[in-house]
């Protein structure tokens, strides 16, 4: 989780939600300028499975000023390469907003 948290924090416009030091393998985030469903669909096209939505957590999301987030769930079988692939895809998506 430390590796993923550190690398996700380098993506411009990405806001991690919930930064407890001893959290489980769930990382929720929002990417400025994109609806969470857009992010989820873009990652899906690259073969990266995430959930996008309110995750039955509307009260806490609203406390963070959000209605929805993107949520990749990491497990024991995920590798550093998996995290690198996610971060690279998010960087491509974030940079694509300037290509319109």
Short mmCIF file of N, CA and C in Angstrom, two decimals:
data_model
loop_
_atom_site.label_atom_id
_atom_site.label_comp_id
_atom_site.label_asym_id
_atom_site.label_seq_id
_atom_site.Cartn_x
_atom_site.Cartn_y
_atom_site.Cartn_z
N UNK A 1 0.81 -1.19 0.00
CA UNK A 1 0.00 0.00 0.00
C UNK A 1 0.86 1.26 0.00
N UNK A 2 1.98 1.21 0.65
CA UNK A 2 2.86 2.37 0.70
C UNK A 2 3.33 2.74 -0.70
N UNK A 3 3.73 1.73 -1.47
CA UNK A 3 4.19 1.95 -2.84
C UNK A 3 3.08 2.57 -3.68
N UNK A 4 1.89 2.00 -3.63
CA UNK A 4 0.76 2.49 -4.42
C UNK A 4 0.37 3.90 -3.99
N UNK A 5 0.31 4.14 -2.71
CA UNK A 5 -0.06 5.46 -2.20
C UNK A 5 0.94 6.51 -2.66
N UNK A 6 2.21 6.19 -2.52
CA UNK A 6 3.27 7.13 -2.94
C UNK A 6 3.17 7.45 -4.42
N UNK A 7 3.01 6.43 -5.26
CA UNK A 7 2.99 6.65 -6.70
C UNK A 7 1.71 7.33 -7.17
N UNK A 8 0.57 6.97 -6.59
CA UNK A 8 -0.67 7.63 -6.97
C UNK A 8 -0.62 9.11 -6.62
N UNK A 9 0.05 9.45 -5.55
CA UNK A 9 0.17 10.86 -5.14
C UNK A 9 1.00 11.69 -6.12
N UNK A 10 1.66 11.05 -7.08
CA UNK A 10 2.45 11.79 -8.07
C UNK A 10 1.63 12.13 -9.31
N UNK A 11 0.42 11.62 -9.42
CA UNK A 11 -0.42 11.88 -10.59
C UNK A 11 -1.07 13.26 -10.42
N UNK A 12 -0.81 14.19 -11.35
CA UNK A 12 -1.40 15.52 -11.24
C UNK A 12 -2.93 15.45 -11.19
N UNK A 13 -3.52 16.18 -10.27
CA UNK A 13 -4.97 16.25 -10.17
C UNK A 13 -5.62 15.09 -9.42
N UNK A 14 -4.84 14.10 -9.00
CA UNK A 14 -5.40 12.96 -8.29
C UNK A 14 -5.46 13.26 -6.80
N UNK A 15 -6.61 13.01 -6.22
CA UNK A 15 -6.81 13.22 -4.77
C UNK A 15 -7.18 11.89 -4.13
N UNK A 16 -6.28 11.37 -3.31
CA UNK A 16 -6.59 10.15 -2.55
C UNK A 16 -7.56 10.49 -1.43
N UNK A 17 -8.51 9.61 -1.21
CA UNK A 17 -9.50 9.80 -0.16
C UNK A 17 -9.24 8.76 0.92
N UNK A 18 -9.00 9.22 2.12
CA UNK A 18 -8.68 8.32 3.22
C UNK A 18 -7.22 7.96 3.20
N UNK A 19 -6.49 8.50 4.11
CA UNK A 19 -5.04 8.30 4.10
C UNK A 19 -4.54 7.70 5.43
N UNK A 20 -5.35 6.85 6.03
CA UNK A 20 -4.92 6.21 7.29
C UNK A 20 -3.64 5.41 7.03
N UNK A 21 -2.69 5.46 7.95
CA UNK A 21 -1.41 4.80 7.71
C UNK A 21 -1.49 3.27 7.64
N UNK A 22 -2.42 2.65 8.32
CA UNK A 22 -2.50 1.19 8.34
C UNK A 22 -3.75 0.68 7.63
N UNK A 23 -4.06 1.27 6.50
CA UNK A 23 -5.28 0.90 5.79
C UNK A 23 -5.12 -0.41 5.03
N UNK A 24 -6.23 -0.99 4.67
CA UNK A 24 -6.25 -2.23 3.89
C UNK A 24 -5.94 -1.92 2.43
N UNK A 25 -6.14 -2.88 1.57
CA UNK A 25 -5.77 -2.77 0.16
C UNK A 25 -6.73 -2.00 -0.71
N UNK A 26 -7.47 -1.08 -0.15
CA UNK A 26 -8.42 -0.29 -0.93
C UNK A 26 -7.93 1.15 -1.00
N UNK A 27 -7.85 1.66 -2.22
CA UNK A 27 -7.45 3.05 -2.44
C UNK A 27 -8.57 3.74 -3.19
N UNK A 28 -9.14 4.75 -2.62
CA UNK A 28 -10.19 5.51 -3.29
C UNK A 28 -9.61 6.85 -3.70
N UNK A 29 -10.01 7.30 -4.91
CA UNK A 29 -9.49 8.58 -5.37
C UNK A 29 -10.46 9.24 -6.34
N UNK A 30 -10.22 10.52 -6.57
CA UNK A 30 -10.91 11.30 -7.59
C UNK A 30 -9.83 11.95 -8.44
N UNK A 31 -10.12 12.12 -9.72
CA UNK A 31 -9.18 12.76 -10.64
C UNK A 31 -9.83 14.05 -11.14
N UNK A 32 -9.23 15.16 -10.78
CA UNK A 32 -9.79 16.47 -11.09
C UNK A 32 -10.08 16.61 -12.58
N UNK A 33 -11.29 17.07 -12.87
CA UNK A 33 -11.68 17.31 -14.25
C UNK A 33 -12.33 16.13 -14.93
N UNK A 34 -12.44 15.00 -14.23
CA UNK A 34 -13.04 13.80 -14.80
C UNK A 34 -14.10 13.25 -13.88
N UNK A 35 -15.21 12.82 -14.45
CA UNK A 35 -16.21 12.08 -13.69
C UNK A 35 -15.61 10.71 -13.37
N UNK A 36 -15.96 10.18 -12.21
CA UNK A 36 -15.38 8.88 -11.83
C UNK A 36 -15.73 7.79 -12.84
N UNK A 37 -16.91 7.86 -13.43
CA UNK A 37 -17.28 6.85 -14.43
C UNK A 37 -16.38 6.95 -15.65
N UNK A 38 -15.95 8.16 -16.02
CA UNK A 38 -15.01 8.33 -17.13
C UNK A 38 -13.68 7.66 -16.82
N UNK A 39 -13.21 7.85 -15.61
CA UNK A 39 -11.94 7.25 -15.20
C UNK A 39 -12.07 5.73 -15.22
N UNK A 40 -13.16 5.22 -14.64
CA UNK A 40 -13.38 3.78 -14.63
C UNK A 40 -13.43 3.19 -16.02
N UNK A 41 -14.12 3.85 -16.93
CA UNK A 41 -14.22 3.36 -18.31
C UNK A 41 -12.87 3.40 -19.02
N UNK A 42 -12.12 4.48 -18.80
CA UNK A 42 -10.80 4.59 -19.43
C UNK A 42 -9.86 3.50 -18.93
N UNK A 43 -9.87 3.25 -17.63
CA UNK A 43 -9.02 2.20 -17.08
C UNK A 43 -9.47 0.82 -17.57
N UNK A 44 -10.77 0.63 -17.66
CA UNK A 44 -11.29 -0.64 -18.17
C UNK A 44 -10.80 -0.91 -19.59
N UNK A 45 -10.78 0.12 -20.43
CA UNK A 45 -10.29 -0.04 -21.80
C UNK A 45 -8.83 -0.49 -21.83
N UNK A 46 -8.10 -0.20 -20.75
CA UNK A 46 -6.70 -0.61 -20.67
C UNK A 46 -6.53 -1.92 -19.90
N UNK A 47 -7.65 -2.56 -19.57
CA UNK A 47 -7.58 -3.85 -18.88
C UNK A 47 -7.36 -3.74 -17.38
N UNK A 48 -7.64 -2.57 -16.82
CA UNK A 48 -7.46 -2.35 -15.39
C UNK A 48 -8.83 -2.31 -14.74
N UNK A 49 -9.08 -3.24 -13.84
CA UNK A 49 -10.39 -3.34 -13.19
C UNK A 49 -10.43 -2.47 -11.94
N UNK A 50 -11.40 -1.57 -11.92
CA UNK A 50 -11.67 -0.72 -10.75
C UNK A 50 -13.17 -0.60 -10.60
N UNK A 51 -13.59 -0.09 -9.49
CA UNK A 51 -14.99 0.25 -9.29
C UNK A 51 -15.08 1.76 -9.26
N UNK A 52 -16.15 2.28 -9.83
CA UNK A 52 -16.39 3.72 -9.83
C UNK A 52 -17.82 3.95 -9.36
N UNK A 53 -17.97 4.76 -8.33
CA UNK A 53 -19.30 5.02 -7.81
C UNK A 53 -19.24 5.48 -6.38
N UNK A 54 -20.36 5.29 -5.68
CA UNK A 54 -20.42 5.75 -4.29
C UNK A 54 -20.07 4.65 -3.29
N UNK A 55 -19.96 3.42 -3.73
CA UNK A 55 -19.49 2.30 -2.90
C UNK A 55 -20.28 2.14 -1.60
N UNK A 56 -21.53 2.53 -1.62
CA UNK A 56 -22.38 2.46 -0.42
C UNK A 56 -21.76 3.23 0.75
N UNK A 57 -21.07 4.30 0.43
CA UNK A 57 -20.38 5.09 1.45
C UNK A 57 -20.71 6.57 1.31
N UNK A 58 -21.94 6.88 0.92
CA UNK A 58 -22.31 8.27 0.67
C UNK A 58 -22.04 9.21 1.84
N UNK A 59 -22.37 8.84 3.09
CA UNK A 59 -22.13 9.80 4.18
C UNK A 59 -20.66 10.21 4.32
N UNK A 60 -19.75 9.27 4.26
CA UNK A 60 -18.34 9.64 4.42
C UNK A 60 -17.82 10.34 3.18
N UNK A 61 -18.29 9.95 2.00
CA UNK A 61 -17.87 10.64 0.79
C UNK A 61 -18.31 12.10 0.84
N UNK A 62 -19.53 12.33 1.28
CA UNK A 62 -20.01 13.72 1.38
C UNK A 62 -19.17 14.52 2.38
N UNK A 63 -18.70 13.84 3.39
CA UNK A 63 -17.84 14.53 4.36
C UNK A 63 -16.54 15.01 3.70
N UNK A 64 -16.11 14.26 2.67
CA UNK A 64 -14.94 14.66 1.90
C UNK A 64 -15.31 15.60 0.74
N UNK A 65 -16.60 15.94 0.62
CA UNK A 65 -17.05 16.82 -0.44
C UNK A 65 -17.23 16.15 -1.78
N UNK A 66 -17.45 14.84 -1.76
CA UNK A 66 -17.59 14.06 -2.99
C UNK A 66 -18.87 13.25 -2.98
N UNK A 67 -19.28 12.83 -4.14
CA UNK A 67 -20.40 11.89 -4.26
C UNK A 67 -19.91 10.51 -4.69
N UNK A 68 -18.81 10.47 -5.45
CA UNK A 68 -18.29 9.20 -5.96
C UNK A 68 -16.77 9.22 -5.98
N UNK A 69 -16.18 8.03 -6.03
CA UNK A 69 -14.73 7.88 -6.20
C UNK A 69 -14.45 6.70 -7.12
N UNK A 70 -13.20 6.57 -7.49
CA UNK A 70 -12.69 5.40 -8.20
C UNK A 70 -11.97 4.57 -7.16
N UNK A 71 -12.14 3.25 -7.23
CA UNK A 71 -11.57 2.41 -6.18
C UNK A 71 -10.91 1.16 -6.77
N UNK A 72 -9.59 1.18 -6.91
CA UNK A 72 -8.88 -0.07 -7.20
C UNK A 72 -8.68 -0.81 -5.88
N UNK A 73 -8.82 -2.10 -5.91
CA UNK A 73 -8.63 -2.91 -4.70
C UNK A 73 -7.42 -3.80 -4.92
N UNK A 74 -6.39 -3.60 -4.15
CA UNK A 74 -5.17 -4.39 -4.29
C UNK A 74 -5.21 -5.58 -3.33
N UNK A 75 -4.63 -6.68 -3.77
CA UNK A 75 -4.60 -7.89 -2.95
C UNK A 75 -3.19 -8.49 -2.98
N UNK A 76 -3.03 -9.61 -2.34
CA UNK A 76 -1.71 -10.26 -2.24
C UNK A 76 -1.11 -10.59 -3.59
N UNK A 77 -1.94 -10.83 -4.59
CA UNK A 77 -1.44 -11.23 -5.90
C UNK A 77 -1.03 -10.04 -6.78
N UNK A 78 -1.35 -8.83 -6.37
CA UNK A 78 -0.95 -7.67 -7.15
C UNK A 78 0.53 -7.38 -6.96
N UNK A 79 1.15 -6.90 -8.03
CA UNK A 79 2.59 -6.64 -8.03
C UNK A 79 2.86 -5.15 -8.16
N UNK A 80 4.11 -4.77 -7.98
CA UNK A 80 4.51 -3.39 -8.22
C UNK A 80 4.20 -3.02 -9.67
N UNK A 81 4.39 -3.96 -10.58
CA UNK A 81 4.11 -3.70 -11.99
C UNK A 81 2.63 -3.36 -12.20
N UNK A 82 1.74 -4.00 -11.45
CA UNK A 82 0.31 -3.68 -11.55
C UNK A 82 0.06 -2.23 -11.14
N UNK A 83 0.70 -1.82 -10.07
CA UNK A 83 0.55 -0.44 -9.60
C UNK A 83 1.14 0.52 -10.64
N UNK A 84 2.30 0.18 -11.18
CA UNK A 84 2.93 1.02 -12.20
C UNK A 84 2.02 1.18 -13.42
N UNK A 85 1.35 0.10 -13.82
CA UNK A 85 0.43 0.13 -14.95
C UNK A 85 -0.75 1.07 -14.66
N UNK A 86 -1.30 0.98 -13.46
CA UNK A 86 -2.40 1.86 -13.05
C UNK A 86 -1.97 3.31 -13.08
N UNK A 87 -0.83 3.62 -12.49
CA UNK A 87 -0.34 4.99 -12.43
C UNK A 87 -0.06 5.53 -13.83
N UNK A 88 0.54 4.72 -14.69
CA UNK A 88 0.83 5.15 -16.06
C UNK A 88 -0.46 5.45 -16.82
N UNK A 89 -1.47 4.61 -16.65
CA UNK A 89 -2.75 4.83 -17.32
C UNK A 89 -3.41 6.11 -16.81
N UNK A 90 -3.33 6.36 -15.52
CA UNK A 90 -3.91 7.59 -14.97
C UNK A 90 -3.16 8.82 -15.47
N UNK A 91 -1.86 8.72 -15.61
CA UNK A 91 -1.08 9.84 -16.14
C UNK A 91 -1.47 10.13 -17.60
N UNK A 92 -1.66 9.07 -18.39
CA UNK A 92 -2.09 9.26 -19.77
C UNK A 92 -3.47 9.91 -19.83
N UNK A 93 -4.37 9.43 -18.99
CA UNK A 93 -5.72 10.00 -18.96
C UNK A 93 -5.66 11.47 -18.56
N UNK A 94 -4.91 11.77 -17.51
CA UNK A 94 -4.83 13.14 -17.02
C UNK A 94 -4.24 14.05 -18.10
N UNK A 95 -3.23 13.58 -18.81
CA UNK A 95 -2.61 14.42 -19.84
C UNK A 95 -3.49 14.55 -21.08
N UNK A 96 -4.44 13.65 -21.26
CA UNK A 96 -5.30 13.69 -22.44
C UNK A 96 -6.24 14.89 -22.42
N UNK A 97 -6.51 15.43 -21.27
CA UNK A 97 -7.44 16.58 -21.19
C UNK A 97 -6.88 17.77 -21.94
N UNK A 98 -5.57 17.82 -22.15
CA UNK A 98 -4.94 18.95 -22.83
C UNK A 98 -4.87 18.75 -24.34
N UNK A 99 -5.33 17.61 -24.81
CA UNK A 99 -5.25 17.30 -26.23
C UNK A 99 -6.53 17.61 -26.98
N UNK A 100 -7.48 18.30 -26.37
CA UNK A 100 -8.74 18.60 -27.03
C UNK A 100 -8.65 19.88 -27.82
#
